[in-house]
mmCIF file of N, CA and C in Angstrom:
data_model
loop_
_atom_site.group_PDB
_atom_site.id
_atom_site.type_symbol
_atom_site.label_atom_id
_atom_site.label_comp_id
_atom_site.label_asym_id
_atom_site.label_seq_id
_atom_site.Cartn_x
_atom_site.Cartn_y
_atom_site.Cartn_z
ATOM 1 N N MET A 1 -70.486 1.026 -3.933
ATOM 2 C CA MET A 1 -69.122 0.943 -3.398
ATOM 3 C C MET A 1 -68.817 -0.496 -2.958
ATOM 4 N N ARG A 2 -69.769 -1.049 -2.219
ATOM 5 C CA ARG A 2 -69.528 -2.397 -1.712
ATOM 6 C C ARG A 2 -69.495 -3.416 -2.862
ATOM 7 N N LYS A 3 -70.430 -3.252 -3.818
ATOM 8 C CA LYS A 3 -70.459 -4.176 -4.954
ATOM 9 C C LYS A 3 -69.167 -4.067 -5.766
ATOM 10 N N GLN A 4 -68.692 -2.832 -5.986
ATOM 11 C CA GLN A 4 -67.455 -2.652 -6.742
ATOM 12 C C GLN A 4 -66.297 -3.366 -6.043
ATOM 13 N N ARG A 5 -66.240 -3.249 -4.730
ATOM 14 C CA ARG A 5 -65.142 -3.868 -3.996
ATOM 15 C C ARG A 5 -65.187 -5.389 -4.176
ATOM 16 N N ILE A 6 -66.398 -5.955 -4.103
ATOM 17 C CA ILE A 6 -66.529 -7.406 -4.271
ATOM 18 C C ILE A 6 -66.119 -7.804 -5.694
ATOM 19 N N ASN A 7 -66.517 -6.994 -6.683
ATOM 20 C CA ASN A 7 -66.166 -7.321 -8.061
ATOM 21 C C ASN A 7 -64.662 -7.207 -8.288
ATOM 22 N N LYS A 8 -64.041 -6.212 -7.659
ATOM 23 C CA LYS A 8 -62.592 -6.036 -7.843
ATOM 24 C C LYS A 8 -61.825 -7.190 -7.202
ATOM 25 N N HIS A 9 -62.280 -7.645 -6.027
ATOM 26 C CA HIS A 9 -61.559 -8.696 -5.300
ATOM 27 C C HIS A 9 -62.487 -9.891 -5.077
ATOM 28 N N PRO A 10 -62.606 -10.773 -6.066
ATOM 29 C CA PRO A 10 -63.476 -11.942 -5.879
ATOM 30 C C PRO A 10 -62.866 -12.986 -4.944
ATOM 31 N N ASP A 11 -61.565 -12.833 -4.616
ATOM 32 C CA ASP A 11 -60.882 -13.827 -3.785
ATOM 33 C C ASP A 11 -61.071 -13.554 -2.294
ATOM 34 N N VAL A 12 -62.019 -12.659 -1.958
ATOM 35 C CA VAL A 12 -62.238 -12.350 -0.543
ATOM 36 C C VAL A 12 -62.793 -13.575 0.177
ATOM 37 N N ASN A 13 -63.440 -14.476 -0.573
ATOM 38 C CA ASN A 13 -64.026 -15.683 0.015
ATOM 39 C C ASN A 13 -62.930 -16.473 0.753
ATOM 40 N N PRO A 14 -63.035 -16.643 2.059
ATOM 41 C CA PRO A 14 -61.945 -17.283 2.822
ATOM 42 C C PRO A 14 -61.754 -18.752 2.458
ATOM 43 N N THR A 15 -62.835 -19.435 2.082
ATOM 44 C CA THR A 15 -62.676 -20.851 1.724
ATOM 45 C C THR A 15 -61.851 -20.987 0.453
ATOM 46 N N GLN A 16 -62.082 -20.114 -0.532
ATOM 47 C CA GLN A 16 -61.298 -20.164 -1.774
ATOM 48 C C GLN A 16 -59.827 -19.879 -1.481
ATOM 49 N N VAL A 17 -59.572 -18.884 -0.640
ATOM 50 C CA VAL A 17 -58.183 -18.535 -0.313
ATOM 51 C C VAL A 17 -57.507 -19.715 0.371
ATOM 52 N N ALA A 18 -58.215 -20.353 1.319
ATOM 53 C CA ALA A 18 -57.645 -21.495 2.044
ATOM 54 C C ALA A 18 -57.366 -22.643 1.077
ATOM 55 N N LEU A 19 -58.310 -22.889 0.157
ATOM 56 C CA LEU A 19 -58.106 -23.969 -0.811
ATOM 57 C C LEU A 19 -56.882 -23.684 -1.678
ATOM 58 N N ARG A 20 -56.768 -22.438 -2.142
ATOM 59 C CA ARG A 20 -55.629 -22.087 -2.998
ATOM 60 C C ARG A 20 -54.315 -22.254 -2.232
ATOM 61 N N GLU A 21 -54.278 -21.810 -0.965
ATOM 62 C CA GLU A 21 -53.053 -21.968 -0.171
ATOM 63 C C GLU A 21 -52.713 -23.442 -0.005
ATOM 64 N N GLN A 22 -53.744 -24.265 0.237
ATOM 65 C CA GLN A 22 -53.510 -25.703 0.406
ATOM 66 C C GLN A 22 -52.934 -26.295 -0.881
ATOM 67 N N GLN A 23 -53.494 -25.909 -2.028
ATOM 68 C CA GLN A 23 -52.998 -26.426 -3.307
ATOM 69 C C GLN A 23 -51.543 -26.007 -3.525
ATOM 70 N N GLN A 24 -51.235 -24.731 -3.249
ATOM 71 C CA GLN A 24 -49.861 -24.261 -3.433
ATOM 72 C C GLN A 24 -48.909 -25.033 -2.527
ATOM 73 N N ARG A 25 -49.344 -25.296 -1.267
ATOM 74 C CA ARG A 25 -48.493 -26.031 -0.337
ATOM 75 C C ARG A 25 -48.247 -27.446 -0.862
ATOM 76 N N ALA A 26 -49.304 -28.092 -1.384
ATOM 77 C CA ALA A 26 -49.164 -29.454 -1.910
ATOM 78 C C ALA A 26 -48.205 -29.462 -3.100
ATOM 79 N N ILE A 27 -48.339 -28.475 -3.989
ATOM 80 C CA ILE A 27 -47.458 -28.399 -5.157
ATOM 81 C C ILE A 27 -46.015 -28.201 -4.704
ATOM 82 N N ARG A 28 -45.806 -27.341 -3.702
ATOM 83 C CA ARG A 28 -44.454 -27.081 -3.223
ATOM 84 C C ARG A 28 -43.853 -28.356 -2.626
ATOM 85 N N ASN A 29 -44.656 -29.083 -1.812
ATOM 86 C CA ASN A 29 -44.148 -30.316 -1.204
ATOM 87 C C ASN A 29 -43.782 -31.332 -2.287
ATOM 88 N N LYS A 30 -44.635 -31.441 -3.320
ATOM 89 C CA LYS A 30 -44.357 -32.377 -4.408
ATOM 90 C C LYS A 30 -43.078 -31.955 -5.125
ATOM 91 N N GLY A 31 -42.908 -30.659 -5.339
ATOM 92 C CA GLY A 31 -41.705 -30.166 -6.001
ATOM 93 C C GLY A 31 -40.452 -30.521 -5.215
ATOM 94 N N TRP A 32 -40.496 -30.335 -3.887
ATOM 95 C CA TRP A 32 -39.347 -30.701 -3.047
ATOM 96 C C TRP A 32 -39.050 -32.186 -3.189
ATOM 97 N N MET A 33 -40.128 -33.015 -3.160
ATOM 98 C CA MET A 33 -39.947 -34.467 -3.251
ATOM 99 C C MET A 33 -39.287 -34.836 -4.577
ATOM 100 N N TYR A 34 -39.813 -34.282 -5.686
ATOM 101 C CA TYR A 34 -39.256 -34.614 -6.996
ATOM 102 C C TYR A 34 -37.815 -34.117 -7.109
ATOM 103 N N GLY A 35 -37.546 -32.930 -6.594
ATOM 104 C CA GLY A 35 -36.189 -32.400 -6.635
ATOM 105 C C GLY A 35 -35.221 -33.289 -5.874
ATOM 106 N N PHE A 36 -35.655 -33.756 -4.694
ATOM 107 C CA PHE A 36 -34.800 -34.628 -3.879
ATOM 108 C C PHE A 36 -34.540 -35.943 -4.606
ATOM 109 N N LEU A 37 -35.599 -36.516 -5.192
ATOM 110 C CA LEU A 37 -35.429 -37.789 -5.920
ATOM 111 C C LEU A 37 -34.490 -37.597 -7.108
ATOM 112 N N LEU A 38 -34.652 -36.483 -7.828
ATOM 113 C CA LEU A 38 -33.798 -36.216 -8.985
ATOM 114 C C LEU A 38 -32.339 -36.091 -8.545
ATOM 115 N N LEU A 39 -32.102 -35.352 -7.458
ATOM 116 C CA LEU A 39 -30.748 -35.170 -6.947
ATOM 117 C C LEU A 39 -30.146 -36.513 -6.556
ATOM 118 N N ALA A 40 -30.926 -37.333 -5.832
ATOM 119 C CA ALA A 40 -30.436 -38.650 -5.410
ATOM 120 C C ALA A 40 -30.121 -39.510 -6.636
ATOM 121 N N GLY A 41 -30.984 -39.458 -7.652
ATOM 122 C CA GLY A 41 -30.749 -40.247 -8.857
ATOM 123 C C GLY A 41 -29.463 -39.827 -9.558
ATOM 124 N N VAL A 42 -29.218 -38.522 -9.639
ATOM 125 C CA VAL A 42 -27.997 -38.027 -10.289
ATOM 126 C C VAL A 42 -26.769 -38.483 -9.507
ATOM 127 N N ILE A 43 -26.837 -38.392 -8.164
ATOM 128 C CA ILE A 43 -25.697 -38.801 -7.330
ATOM 129 C C ILE A 43 -25.412 -40.287 -7.533
ATOM 130 N N VAL A 44 -26.470 -41.107 -7.517
ATOM 131 C CA VAL A 44 -26.290 -42.556 -7.701
ATOM 132 C C VAL A 44 -25.718 -42.841 -9.089
ATOM 133 N N PHE A 45 -26.253 -42.152 -10.102
ATOM 134 C CA PHE A 45 -25.803 -42.375 -11.481
ATOM 135 C C PHE A 45 -24.305 -42.086 -11.609
ATOM 136 N N PHE A 46 -23.873 -40.924 -11.101
ATOM 137 C CA PHE A 46 -22.459 -40.575 -11.218
ATOM 138 C C PHE A 46 -21.600 -41.468 -10.335
ATOM 139 N N GLY A 47 -22.134 -41.885 -9.187
ATOM 140 C CA GLY A 47 -21.388 -42.809 -8.317
ATOM 141 C C GLY A 47 -21.122 -44.122 -9.028
ATOM 142 N N ILE A 48 -22.131 -44.654 -9.712
ATOM 143 C CA ILE A 48 -21.964 -45.925 -10.439
ATOM 144 C C ILE A 48 -20.967 -45.738 -11.580
ATOM 145 N N ARG A 49 -21.080 -44.637 -12.307
ATOM 146 C CA ARG A 49 -20.144 -44.388 -13.418
ATOM 147 C C ARG A 49 -18.717 -44.291 -12.886
ATOM 148 N N TYR A 50 -18.551 -43.619 -11.741
ATOM 149 C CA TYR A 50 -17.219 -43.455 -11.150
ATOM 150 C C TYR A 50 -16.657 -44.819 -10.759
ATOM 151 N N MET A 51 -17.495 -45.670 -10.150
ATOM 152 C CA MET A 51 -17.050 -47.003 -9.740
ATOM 153 C C MET A 51 -16.657 -47.831 -10.961
ATOM 154 N N VAL A 52 -17.481 -47.768 -12.023
ATOM 155 C CA VAL A 52 -17.184 -48.540 -13.238
ATOM 156 C C VAL A 52 -15.877 -48.052 -13.854
ATOM 157 N N ALA A 53 -15.663 -46.741 -13.872
ATOM 158 C CA ALA A 53 -14.445 -46.184 -14.456
ATOM 159 C C ALA A 53 -13.227 -46.627 -13.642
ATOM 160 N N ASN A 54 -13.359 -46.692 -12.321
ATOM 161 C CA ASN A 54 -12.230 -47.102 -11.485
ATOM 162 C C ASN A 54 -11.961 -48.594 -11.610
ATOM 163 N N ARG A 55 -12.988 -49.381 -11.915
ATOM 164 C CA ARG A 55 -12.813 -50.831 -11.991
ATOM 165 C C ARG A 55 -11.948 -51.205 -13.199
ATOM 166 N N LYS A 56 -12.042 -50.432 -14.295
ATOM 167 C CA LYS A 56 -11.305 -50.789 -15.512
ATOM 168 C C LYS A 56 -9.805 -50.591 -15.345
#
């Protein structure tokens, strides 16, 4: 019974779970950073285009 439970759930190891949570958190933070940079880049790009269009 005990062996079956361990085989069914190999992620019971707390260090592995903690490592996986840390990795997911790092990926999420990186995703937020990239999303913010992308948004800022799009805003700047359209702002410059708008200024150039108004200058003509």
